[in-house]
Every structure is written in C-alpha cells, then in structure tokens.
C-alpha cells in the first residue's frame, strides 16, 4: 500500500489542474487516468466538436454566400481532411495536458482504472498490466460521464453512433437519424446536414431544447428547418432493424401514430451517464443518486469526509467551465482557507449551433414559475446593425429583468456570436449593472453588443 497526500481519479477539467496545484503546494500527489489526459472536453467534447463545427460553417458559407455577392461554383466536403484537422487539434491539446502533468514536481501520472478497495484506499488496474494499491487522506473523484444509451428494441443489434464515435466517421452519412433534440444532438445534426447528409432529428418532448423558453425552441426549429433538417417532436423511437446492406429502419411513435424511417446512420444523443459504477463506491461509503451521480454538499465534499467529487460525475450542469470552477472551489477552500461554495454561482453556457445560443441566469419560464416581478426585453437580430451588415439576421436577443431593482436576472442570445454577447450581459449581472444604465452605455459601433442599448430601450421604465 503506497501512501500519498492526494489521489485524483480522472484527469478531466477539474482533476488535471487540481492535481498540479496540489503537487505544487508540496503535496505528494497522484493522478490516475484510464484513457487520455484532458478527459471529455479535450478528447470527445468541446475541442473536437467545435473544430468540426468550424468546418461545417465553412461549408455553409460556401453554399450561402450568393446573397453577399460571392458565387462559389460547386464545392465538396473532404471528410478525411476534416477528421484529420480535428484529430491533430485534439492530439495537440491532449499531449499538452499530458506533458503538463508529467513535468509537475511531486506529481505522478498513472494510466489505469481506479476503484475503491476501502474507505480511503484505491486499487488500480494498470493499462500496461499489473496492479497498484494506494491510500491518501484526500481523494478527489473527477471521472466524468459517458453517452447514455437507452433501451430500445433492436438498438444493440445495429451499428449506432454516439457523440464520440460519430467523430471518427471518414465519410458523410447519406441519412443521419439523430435521436435527441438537445445541445449535442442539434450541434451534430446541423453539422452533418452542412456536410451534405440528409438529417432527421427525433425528440420525445413537445419541442427541441425543451429546457429553454418556448420562443427559443420555436426560433431554432425554424432556423434548422430552413436548412432542410427534418424535426419530429412528441416522438419516441420504439425499434431499430438493420439490413445486411447496412440500411437501418427505425420505428417511431409520432404523436401516437407508428411511422417508419429508413436511414444509413443513427446517432444516439439522449444525455450522459456518470462514470461512477467502476469506482466500487460502496467500499468507501460515498453515496450516489439512483442514476449514479455522486452526492456532494455545496463544497463538493461527498458523504465521506476528505473525499470530494468534481465535474460531471456529481450531476448538475455538465460543462467544462463548471468542472473547472469546481476545482477552484475545492482547491481554494482546502489550501487557501477560503469559504467558497457552489451555491448561487452563475451557470453560463453556449450551444454551438449556428447561430449560437448563449444563455445565463433564469429563463422567462423560471421567472414566471418563481412568481417574480419581472419584465422581458426582446430584440430580433433583424434589428441589429451588425447582423444586417454581415447578412445573418437569424434569431433574437432576450433578457429577463427585475422590475423593481432593474437588475438583469437572465439572458438568452440566439444569434451570431450569441455566446459572446451573452457574456457581456453576464458581466453586467455580476457587476450589478442595471438595464437602465446599459441603455446609455457607449459601446463601439457596429458591434453586436452595441445593440444591447436597443434591447433595453424597448423596455418601459
Ligand atoms: C459532444 C460533446 C460536446 C460538448 N461540448 C461542450 C461545450 O461546448 N462546452 C462545454 O462547456 N461543455 C461541453 N461538453 C461537456 C464537457 O465536455 C464536460 O462537461 C467536461 O468535459 C467536464 O468533464 P469532467 O471534468 O467532469 O470529466 P471528464 O472530462 O469527462 O474526465 C473524466 C476522466 O476520468 C477518466 N476516468 C473515468 N473513470 C475512471 C476510473 N475509474 N479510473 C481512472 N480514470 C477514470 C476518464 O477517462 C476521463 O478522462 C461537451 C460534451 C460532449 C460529449
């Protein structure tokens, strides 16, 4: 049994930086990774998808630059090249992450799968054979999540894709059926439509991005349908069948009626499930919910003192920046004696469809549900000078404000650079800048954010 001060399991967006900081603070630290340093964001999530979204945007521009006076005579999509570019960018980031861990003093990187063997003891099945047993007083779990695969008749018999394997395709599917109309499904659906696939999206709720306000779902549906993406809502998939030639038939229940769709590829994008099972948590006493998400308090400590869980494995908003913020909370509390918690932290996020959806704070539906005294400011992108000039007026900006205090409570920007514009509003929220002040802020012309003046000029009071 080897003794360490700190054991970090998983080198995701919290684990890597935390291990480095602990080691640099003089703690004898080990980080255990079963696959690749950097975790989901670097290897299967943000980095590769946004790299491919950029290629899809280039294809879209090539096909749609006529109105800007640029004629592109026939273009083709080079999928192997798109994949190669993505792989190179991912590898560069992964290698950087690995080097960072390997060159930190007091830090050891072990490749293998970790599980608990006792309250504060860990066994590792090493990737290159053999086993090791370690113990430490502080243990940090950052094992992330993986694609959830639903139980549907025939699914396990077909060659379905998930958000990881779809990025290994070196060809453009003829017809991609996407199961799940949320962030991941929509990003991939639009991307492959732009690469040339016929795309059908199936969503079991009454609308896509069903956690967002209805007007956002409606606007995004229009935008995606304008790109000839078929969207079925109120639809469940009940069965799959694959022929010898590879063609797949999906049986759908659409508003209570059975329908069959033939497609060449199926992407399952119905959410993510925590990677906690292999940890053998009953051996230590760390509790999970029924889905396997680790239970933590608002300081990210589990039910066992000295064992913390960070990032997607603990449930809640599953974003890279949240996992990274988890690391800063834990690190600063433990080593800088800060008193930080996850309570009331802002949760901004961006969906990288084109146009993007940038979101922060509460939605209109949440304001209504909470019975707040609120007002909604809304501005179509068609009224934004910069959007008109660049030739893309799809979407709108929207902010929820407190009628009494004039504070901004939440914002949604569906439009070009929606994530960046949302961040300007987030800064105003964090700094307590009220909407009546933003009306008269001097913003550089003609930026998208300049239109925040007009967004709030539309509000009374
Ligand atoms: C397709 C896709 C697109 C995304 N796009 C965005 C985006 O644009 N913006 C955004 O903010 N977020 C995005 N996300 C989400 C984001 O990637 C995650 O929220 C983020 O990576 C946080 O992960 P984490 O730190 O919890 O752990 P992860 O990054 O998942 O890392 C966990 C690590 O633990 C390792 N591990 C697991 N079990 C063990 C074990 N028993 N022993 C040893 N090692 C183990 C895993 O191999 C993995 O490397 C996206 C996700 C996906 C799938």
Coordinates of C-alpha atoms and ligand atoms in Angstrom, one line a residue:
X1 CA 0.0 0.0 0.0
X2 CA 1.6 3.2 -1.2
X3 CA 0.9 6.4 0.8
X4 CA 0.1 9.7 -0.9
X5 CA -1.2 13.0 0.4
X6 CA -3.6 13.4 -2.5
X7 CA -5.2 10.9 -5.0
X8 CA -7.1 12.3 -8.0
X9 CA -9.1 9.9 -10.1
X10 CA -9.7 11.1 -13.6
X11 CA -7.9 13.8 -15.5
X12 CA -10.9 15.9 -16.6
X13 CA -11.4 19.6 -16.4
X14 CA -11.1 19.6 -12.6
X15 CA -8.7 16.7 -12.0
X16 CA -5.8 17.8 -14.1
X17 CA -5.5 21.4 -12.7
X18 CA -6.3 20.3 -9.2
X19 CA -3.5 17.6 -9.2
X20 CA -1.0 20.1 -10.5
X21 CA -1.9 22.7 -7.9
X22 CA -1.8 20.2 -5.0
X23 CA 1.6 18.9 -6.1
X24 CA 2.9 22.5 -6.5
X25 CA 1.7 23.2 -3.0
X26 CA 4.0 20.4 -1.8
X27 CA 1.5 17.6 -1.5
X28 CA 2.7 14.1 -2.7
X29 CA 0.0 13.7 -5.4
X30 CA -1.0 11.0 -7.9
X31 CA -3.5 11.3 -10.7
X32 CA -5.0 8.2 -12.3
X33 CA -6.4 8.3 -15.8
X34 CA -7.8 5.2 -17.6
X35 CA -7.7 6.7 -21.1
X36 CA -6.4 10.1 -22.2
X37 CA -5.3 13.2 -20.3
X38 CA -7.8 16.1 -20.7
X39 CA -10.9 13.9 -20.4
X40 CA -14.1 14.5 -22.4
X41 CA -13.7 18.2 -23.2
X42 CA -10.3 17.8 -24.9
X43 CA -10.8 14.3 -26.4
X44 CA -14.5 13.8 -27.1
X45 CA -16.4 17.0 -26.4
X46 CA -15.7 20.7 -26.8
X47 CA -12.4 20.7 -28.7
X48 CA -13.3 18.2 -31.4
X49 CA -16.9 19.3 -31.9
X50 CA -16.1 23.0 -32.2
X51 CA -13.3 22.1 -34.6
X52 CA -15.8 20.3 -36.8
X53 CA -18.4 23.0 -36.3
X54 CA -15.9 25.4 -37.9
X55 CA -15.7 23.1 -41.0
X56 CA -19.5 22.9 -41.2
X57 CA -19.7 26.7 -41.0
X58 CA -17.2 27.0 -43.9
X59 CA -19.4 24.6 -45.9
X60 CA -22.5 26.7 -45.1
X61 CA -20.8 29.8 -46.2
X62 CA -19.6 28.2 -49.4
X63 CA -23.3 27.3 -50.1
X64 CA -24.8 30.5 -48.9
X65 CA -22.5 33.3 -50.0
X66 CA -24.5 34.3 -53.1
X67 CA -26.5 37.0 -51.3
X68 CA -23.2 38.6 -50.3
X69 CA -22.2 38.8 -53.9
X70 CA -19.8 35.9 -53.9
X71 CA -20.5 33.0 -56.2
X72 CA -18.9 29.7 -55.2
X73 CA -19.1 27.3 -58.1
X74 CA -19.6 23.8 -56.7
X75 CA -17.7 22.8 -53.6
X76 CA -17.0 19.5 -51.9
X77 CA -16.6 18.3 -48.4
X78 CA -13.4 16.4 -47.7
X79 CA -14.4 14.4 -44.6
X80 CA -11.0 12.6 -44.1
X81 CA -9.4 16.1 -44.1
X82 CA -12.0 17.5 -41.6
X83 CA -11.3 14.5 -39.4
X84 CA -7.5 14.8 -39.7
X85 CA -7.6 18.5 -38.7
X86 CA -9.9 17.6 -35.7
X87 CA -7.6 14.8 -34.7
X88 CA -4.5 17.0 -34.9
X89 CA -6.0 19.7 -32.8
X90 CA -7.2 17.2 -30.2
X91 CA -3.8 15.4 -30.1
X92 CA -2.0 18.7 -29.6
X93 CA -4.3 19.6 -26.7
X94 CA -4.1 16.0 -25.2
X95 CA -0.3 16.0 -25.5
X96 CA -0.1 19.4 -23.8
X97 CA -2.3 18.2 -20.9
X98 CA -0.2 15.0 -20.5
X99 CA 3.2 16.9 -20.6
X100 CA 1.8 19.4 -18.0
X101 CA 1.0 16.5 -15.6
X102 CA 4.2 14.6 -16.3
X103 CA 6.5 17.6 -15.7
X104 CA 5.0 18.8 -12.5
X105 CA 7.1 18.2 -9.4
X106 CA 5.6 16.0 -6.7
X107 CA 3.0 14.7 -9.2
X108 CA 2.8 11.2 -10.6
X109 CA 0.5 10.3 -13.6
X110 CA -0.6 6.7 -13.7
X111 CA -2.5 5.2 -16.6
X112 CA -5.1 2.7 -15.3
X113 CA -8.6 2.2 -14.0
X114 CA -9.1 3.1 -10.3
X115 CA -11.6 1.7 -7.9
X116 CA -12.1 1.9 -4.1
X117 CA -10.9 -1.1 -2.1
X118 CA -11.7 0.5 1.3
X119 CA -12.7 3.9 2.8
X120 CA -9.6 5.8 1.7
X121 CA -7.8 3.1 -0.3
X122 CA -7.6 2.7 -4.1
X123 CA -6.7 -0.2 -6.3
X124 CA -5.5 0.5 -9.9
X125 CA -5.7 -1.9 -12.8
X126 CA -2.7 -0.6 -14.8
X127 CA -3.3 -0.2 -18.5
X128 CA 0.0 -1.9 -19.3
X129 CA -0.7 -4.8 -16.9
X130 CA -0.4 -5.3 -13.2
X131 CA -2.0 -3.6 -10.2
X132 CA -1.1 -1.0 -7.6
X133 CA -2.7 -0.2 -4.2
X134 CA -2.6 3.4 -2.9
X135 CA -4.0 5.3 0.0
X136 CA -4.4 9.0 0.9
X137 CA -6.3 11.3 3.2
X138 CA -7.6 13.5 0.4
X139 CA -9.3 11.7 -2.6
X140 CA -10.8 13.7 -5.5
X141 CA -13.2 11.9 -8.0
X142 CA -13.3 13.5 -11.4
X143 CA -14.4 10.6 -13.5
X144 CA -16.9 12.4 -15.7
X145 CA -19.7 10.9 -17.7
X146 CA -20.3 8.9 -20.9
X147 CA -23.1 8.8 -23.5
X148 CA -26.3 7.3 -22.1
X149 CA -27.6 4.5 -24.3
X150 CA -31.4 4.0 -23.9
X151 CA -33.1 0.6 -24.0
X152 CA -34.8 0.4 -27.4
X153 CA -35.7 -2.8 -29.2
X154 CA -33.0 -3.8 -31.7
X155 CA -30.6 -0.9 -30.8
X156 CA -27.9 -3.2 -29.6
X157 CA -28.0 -5.1 -32.9
X158 CA -27.3 -2.1 -35.1
X159 CA -24.1 -0.1 -35.6
X160 CA -25.3 3.0 -33.9
X161 CA -23.1 6.0 -33.3
X162 CA -22.7 8.1 -30.1
X163 CA -21.2 11.6 -29.6
X164 CA -17.7 10.0 -29.5
X165 CA -17.8 7.5 -32.4
X166 CA -19.6 9.9 -34.8
X167 CA -16.4 12.0 -34.9
X168 CA -14.5 9.0 -36.2
X169 CA -16.5 8.9 -39.5
X170 CA -14.3 9.5 -42.5
X171 CA -17.4 9.8 -44.8
X172 CA -20.6 11.8 -44.9
X173 CA -23.6 9.6 -44.0
X174 CA -26.4 9.6 -46.6
X175 CA -29.1 9.9 -44.0
X176 CA -28.3 10.6 -40.3
X177 CA -31.1 9.9 -37.8
X178 CA -30.4 11.8 -34.6
X179 CA -32.2 10.5 -31.5
X180 CA -32.4 13.5 -29.1
X181 CA -33.1 17.2 -29.9
X182 CA -30.9 18.8 -27.3
X183 CA -27.5 20.6 -27.4
X184 CA -25.3 17.6 -28.5
X185 CA -27.9 16.2 -31.0
X186 CA -28.6 19.6 -32.5
X187 CA -24.9 20.5 -32.9
X188 CA -24.1 17.3 -34.7
X189 CA -27.4 17.3 -36.7
X190 CA -26.7 20.7 -38.1
X191 CA -23.0 19.9 -38.7
X192 CA -23.7 16.8 -40.8
X193 CA -26.6 18.5 -42.7
X194 CA -24.0 21.1 -43.7
X195 CA -21.6 18.4 -44.7
X196 CA -24.3 17.0 -47.0
X197 CA -26.2 14.4 -45.1
X198 CA -30.0 14.2 -45.0
X199 CA -30.7 14.7 -41.3
X200 CA -33.8 13.8 -39.3
X201 CA -34.0 14.7 -35.6
X202 CA -36.3 12.8 -33.3
X203 CA -37.2 14.4 -29.9
X204 CA -39.6 12.9 -27.4
X205 CA -40.6 16.2 -25.8
X206 CA -43.0 18.6 -27.5
X207 CA -40.1 20.7 -28.7
X208 CA -36.4 20.8 -29.2
X209 CA -34.2 22.3 -26.4
X210 CA -37.2 21.7 -24.1
X211 CA -35.5 23.2 -21.0
X212 CA -35.2 26.6 -22.7
X213 CA -38.1 29.1 -23.3
X214 CA -40.6 28.2 -25.9
X215 CA -39.8 31.1 -28.2
X216 CA -36.2 29.9 -28.4
X217 CA -37.3 26.4 -29.3
X218 CA -39.6 27.8 -32.0
X219 CA -37.0 30.1 -33.5
X220 CA -34.3 27.4 -33.6
X221 CA -36.7 25.0 -35.1
X222 CA -37.4 27.5 -37.9
X223 CA -33.7 28.0 -38.4
X224 CA -32.9 24.3 -38.6
X225 CA -35.9 23.6 -40.8
X226 CA -34.7 26.3 -43.2
X227 CA -31.6 24.2 -43.6
X228 CA -33.9 21.3 -44.6
X229 CA -33.4 19.4 -41.3
X230 CA -36.5 17.3 -40.5
X231 CA -37.6 17.5 -36.9
X232 CA -40.0 15.2 -35.3
X233 CA -41.2 16.2 -31.8
X234 CA -43.5 14.3 -29.5
X235 CA -41.8 11.2 -31.0
X236 CA -40.3 8.2 -29.4
X237 CA -38.2 5.6 -31.2
X238 CA -39.6 2.1 -30.4
X239 CA -37.4 -0.2 -32.6
X240 CA -34.5 -0.5 -34.9
X241 CA -33.7 -3.0 -37.6
X242 CA -30.6 -3.2 -39.8
X243 CA -30.4 -5.0 -43.1
X244 CA -27.4 -6.8 -44.4
X245 CA -26.6 -3.9 -46.7
X246 CA -26.3 -1.7 -43.6
X247 CA -29.5 0.3 -44.1
X248 CA -31.4 0.9 -40.9
X249 CA -35.2 1.1 -40.3
X250 CA -36.3 3.0 -37.2
X251 CA -39.9 2.6 -36.0
X252 CA -41.2 5.8 -34.5
X253 CA -44.2 6.6 -32.4
X254 CA -45.1 10.1 -33.6
X255 CA -48.0 11.7 -31.7
X256 CA -49.4 8.2 -31.1
X257 CA -49.0 7.1 -34.7
X258 CA -46.5 4.5 -35.9
X259 CA -44.1 5.6 -38.7
X260 CA -41.0 4.0 -40.2
X261 CA -37.9 5.9 -41.3
X262 CA -35.1 4.4 -43.3
X263 CA -31.6 5.8 -42.7
X264 CA -28.0 5.0 -43.1
X265 CA -26.7 6.0 -39.7
X266 CA -28.2 6.6 -36.2
X267 CA -26.7 8.9 -33.6
X268 CA -27.8 8.4 -30.0
X269 CA -27.7 11.8 -28.2
X270 CA -30.1 11.4 -25.3
X271 CA -27.9 12.5 -22.4
X272 CA -24.9 11.3 -20.4
X273 CA -24.5 8.9 -17.6
X274 CA -21.9 9.2 -14.8
X275 CA -18.8 7.1 -14.7
X276 CA -19.1 6.0 -11.1
X277 CA -20.0 2.4 -11.3
X278 CA -16.5 1.1 -11.8
X279 CA -15.3 3.1 -8.7
X280 CA -17.0 0.5 -6.4
X281 CA -18.2 3.3 -4.2
X282 CA -20.0 1.0 -1.6
X283 CA -16.5 0.1 -0.4
X284 CA -15.9 3.6 0.8
X285 CA -19.4 4.9 1.7
X286 CA -19.6 7.6 -0.9
X287 CA -23.4 7.9 -1.8
X288 CA -24.9 8.4 -5.3
X289 CA -28.4 9.0 -6.5
X290 CA -30.3 6.3 -8.4
X291 CA -28.6 7.3 -11.7
X292 CA -25.2 7.0 -10.2
X293 CA -24.4 10.8 -9.8
X294 CA -22.3 11.2 -6.7
X295 CA -23.9 13.1 -3.8
X296 CA -21.9 16.1 -2.6
X297 CA -22.6 19.1 -0.4
X298 CA -22.2 22.7 -1.7
X299 CA -18.4 22.5 -1.0
X300 CA -18.3 19.4 -3.2
X301 CA -17.5 17.0 -0.3
X302 CA -19.1 13.6 -0.6
X303 CA -20.7 11.7 2.3
X304 CA -17.2 10.6 3.3
X305 CA -15.0 13.3 4.9
X306 CA -12.0 14.0 2.8
X307 CA -13.4 12.6 -0.4
X308 CA -14.6 15.1 -3.0
X309 CA -16.4 14.8 -6.3
X310 CA -16.0 17.3 -9.1
X311 CA -17.3 17.8 -12.6
X312 CA -20.0 15.8 -14.4
X313 CA -19.8 12.8 -12.1
X314 CA -21.6 14.7 -9.4
X315 CA -24.6 15.7 -11.6
X316 CA -25.9 19.2 -12.2
X317 CA -24.8 21.4 -15.1
X318 CA -22.4 19.4 -17.2
X319 CA -20.0 22.0 -18.7
X320 CA -16.3 22.3 -18.8
X321 CA -16.3 25.7 -17.1
X322 CA -18.4 24.3 -14.2
X323 CA -15.9 21.4 -13.7
X324 CA -13.0 23.9 -13.8
X325 CA -14.9 26.1 -11.3
X326 CA -15.4 23.0 -9.0
X327 CA -11.6 22.7 -9.0
X328 CA -11.1 26.3 -7.9
X329 CA -13.7 26.0 -5.2
X330 CA -12.1 22.8 -3.7
X331 CA -8.5 24.0 -4.1
X332 CA -9.1 27.4 -2.6
X333 CA -11.2 26.1 0.3
X334 CA -8.6 23.4 1.2
X335 CA -5.4 25.3 0.7
X336 CA -6.2 28.9 0.9
X337 CA -8.8 28.6 3.7
X338 CA -11.4 30.3 1.5
X339 CA -15.1 29.7 2.1
X340 CA -16.4 29.1 -1.4
X341 CA -19.4 27.1 -2.4
X342 CA -21.4 26.1 -5.5
X343 CA -24.4 27.9 -4.2
X344 CA -25.6 30.8 -6.4
X345 CA -22.7 30.6 -8.8
X346 CA -23.5 31.7 -12.3
X347 CA -24.0 29.0 -14.9
X348 CA -23.5 30.5 -18.3
X349 CA -23.4 28.2 -21.3
X350 CA -23.4 28.3 -25.1
X351 CA -24.9 25.9 -27.6
X352 CA -22.7 25.9 -30.7
X353 CA -25.4 25.6 -33.3
X354 CA -25.1 28.3 -35.9
X355 CA -26.3 30.7 -34.8
X356 CA -25.2 30.1 -31.3
X357 CA -27.4 30.1 -28.2
X358 CA -25.7 31.9 -25.3
X359 CA -27.6 31.6 -22.0
X360 CA -27.1 32.8 -18.5
X361 CA -29.3 33.2 -15.4
X362 CA -33.0 32.4 -15.3
X363 CA -35.3 31.9 -18.2
X364 CA -38.7 33.6 -18.7
X365 CA -40.4 30.4 -17.7
X366 CA -38.4 30.2 -14.5
X367 CA -39.2 33.9 -13.7
X368 CA -42.9 33.1 -14.2
X369 CA -42.7 29.9 -12.1
X370 CA -40.9 31.8 -9.2
X371 CA -43.6 34.4 -9.3
X372 CA -41.1 37.2 -9.8
X373 CA -42.0 40.8 -10.7
X374 CA -40.1 40.8 -14.0
X375 CA -40.1 42.2 -17.5
X376 CA -38.8 40.7 -20.7
X377 CA -36.7 42.7 -23.2
X378 CA -36.5 41.2 -26.7
X379 CA -34.8 42.4 -29.9
X380 CA -34.8 40.5 -33.2
X381 CA -31.4 40.1 -34.7
X382 CA -33.0 41.6 -37.8
X383 CA -32.9 44.9 -35.9
X384 CA -29.1 44.6 -35.1
X385 CA -27.0 46.6 -37.5
X386 CA -24.0 44.3 -37.3
X387 CA -26.3 41.3 -38.2
X388 CA -27.7 43.1 -41.2
X389 CA -24.3 44.0 -42.4
X390 CA -22.9 40.5 -42.1
X391 CA -26.0 39.1 -43.8
X392 CA -27.2 36.8 -41.0
X393 CA -30.2 38.1 -39.1
X394 CA -31.4 34.8 -37.7
X395 CA -32.5 34.7 -34.0
X396 CA -33.1 37.3 -31.3
X397 CA -31.7 38.6 -28.0
X398 CA -33.8 38.4 -24.9
X399 CA -33.2 39.5 -21.2
X400 CA -35.3 39.0 -18.1
X401 CA -35.1 41.9 -15.7
X402 CA -36.3 42.6 -12.2
X403 CA -39.0 45.3 -12.5
X404 CA -38.2 46.8 -9.0
X405 CA -34.4 46.6 -8.8
X406 CA -33.8 46.9 -12.6
X407 CA -31.2 44.1 -12.3
X408 CA -30.8 41.6 -15.1
X409 CA -31.9 38.1 -14.0
X410 CA -31.2 36.1 -17.1
X411 CA -30.4 36.4 -20.8
X412 CA -30.7 34.3 -23.9
X413 CA -29.0 35.3 -27.2
X414 CA -29.7 33.2 -30.2
X415 CA -27.7 34.9 -32.9
X416 CA -24.3 35.3 -34.4
X417 CA -21.7 35.5 -31.6
X418 CA -24.6 34.7 -29.2
X419 CA -22.2 33.3 -26.6
X420 CA -20.0 36.4 -26.6
X421 CA -23.0 38.8 -26.4
X422 CA -24.4 36.8 -23.5
X423 CA -21.1 37.1 -21.7
X424 CA -21.4 40.9 -21.8
X425 CA -24.7 40.6 -20.1
X426 CA -23.2 38.1 -17.6
X427 CA -20.6 40.7 -16.7
X428 CA -23.4 43.3 -16.1
X429 CA -25.2 40.8 -13.9
X430 CA -22.1 40.0 -11.9
X431 CA -21.2 43.7 -11.5
X432 CA -24.8 44.7 -10.7
X433 CA -25.1 47.0 -13.7
X434 CA -28.8 47.6 -14.1
X435 CA -30.6 47.6 -17.5
X436 CA -31.4 51.3 -17.5
X437 CA -27.6 52.0 -17.4
X438 CA -26.9 49.7 -20.3
X439 CA -29.4 51.6 -22.4
X440 CA -26.9 54.5 -22.4
X441 CA -23.6 52.7 -22.3
X442 CA -21.2 53.8 -25.1
X443 CA -20.5 50.6 -27.0
X444 CA -18.3 50.6 -30.1
X445 CA -20.2 50.7 -33.4
X446 CA -21.1 48.5 -35.1
X447 CA -20.7 45.6 -32.7
X448 CA -23.4 43.0 -31.9
X449 CA -23.2 44.1 -28.3
X450 CA -23.8 47.7 -29.2
X451 CA -27.4 46.6 -29.7
X452 CA -27.8 45.9 -26.0
X453 CA -28.6 49.7 -25.9
X454 CA -31.6 49.0 -28.1
X455 CA -32.5 45.8 -26.4
X456 CA -33.2 47.7 -23.2
X457 CA -34.5 50.9 -24.8
X458 CA -37.5 48.7 -25.8
X459 CA -38.4 48.3 -22.1
X460 CA -40.7 50.7 -20.3
X461 CA -39.4 52.2 -17.0
Ligands
LIG1 C1 -20.0 16.1 -27.7 C2 -19.8 17.0 -26.5 C3 -19.7 18.3 -26.7 C4 -19.5 19.2 -25.6 N1 -19.4 20.5 -25.8 C5 -19.2 21.3 -24.7 C6 -19.1 22.7 -24.9 O1 -19.1 23.2 -26.0 N2 -18.9 23.5 -23.8 C7 -18.9 22.9 -22.5 O2 -18.7 23.7 -21.5 N3 -19.0 21.6 -22.3 C8 -19.2 20.8 -23.4 N4 -19.3 19.4 -23.2 C9 -19.3 18.9 -21.8 C10 -17.9 18.8 -21.3 O3 -17.1 18.1 -22.2 C11 -17.8 18.2 -19.9 O4 -18.8 18.8 -19.0 C12 -16.4 18.4 -19.3 O5 -15.5 17.7 -20.0 C13 -16.3 18.1 -17.8 O6 -15.9 16.8 -17.6 P1 -15.3 16.3 -16.2 O7 -14.2 17.2 -15.7 O8 -16.4 16.1 -15.3 O9 -14.7 14.9 -16.6 P2 -14.2 14.4 -17.9 O10 -13.6 15.4 -18.8 O11 -15.3 13.6 -18.5 O12 -13.0 13.5 -17.5 C14 -13.1 12.3 -16.7 C15 -11.9 11.5 -16.9 O13 -11.9 10.4 -16.0 C16 -11.4 9.2 -16.6 N5 -11.9 8.1 -15.8 C17 -13.2 7.7 -15.6 N6 -13.3 6.7 -14.7 C18 -12.1 6.4 -14.3 C19 -11.5 5.5 -13.4 N7 -12.3 4.6 -12.8 N8 -10.2 5.5 -13.3 C20 -9.4 6.4 -13.9 N9 -9.8 7.3 -14.8 C21 -11.2 7.3 -15.0 C22 -12.0 9.3 -18.0 O14 -11.2 8.5 -18.8 C23 -11.8 10.8 -18.3 O15 -10.6 11.1 -18.9 C24 -19.5 18.6 -24.3 C25 -19.6 17.2 -24.1 C26 -19.8 16.4 -25.2 C27 -19.9 14.9 -25.0

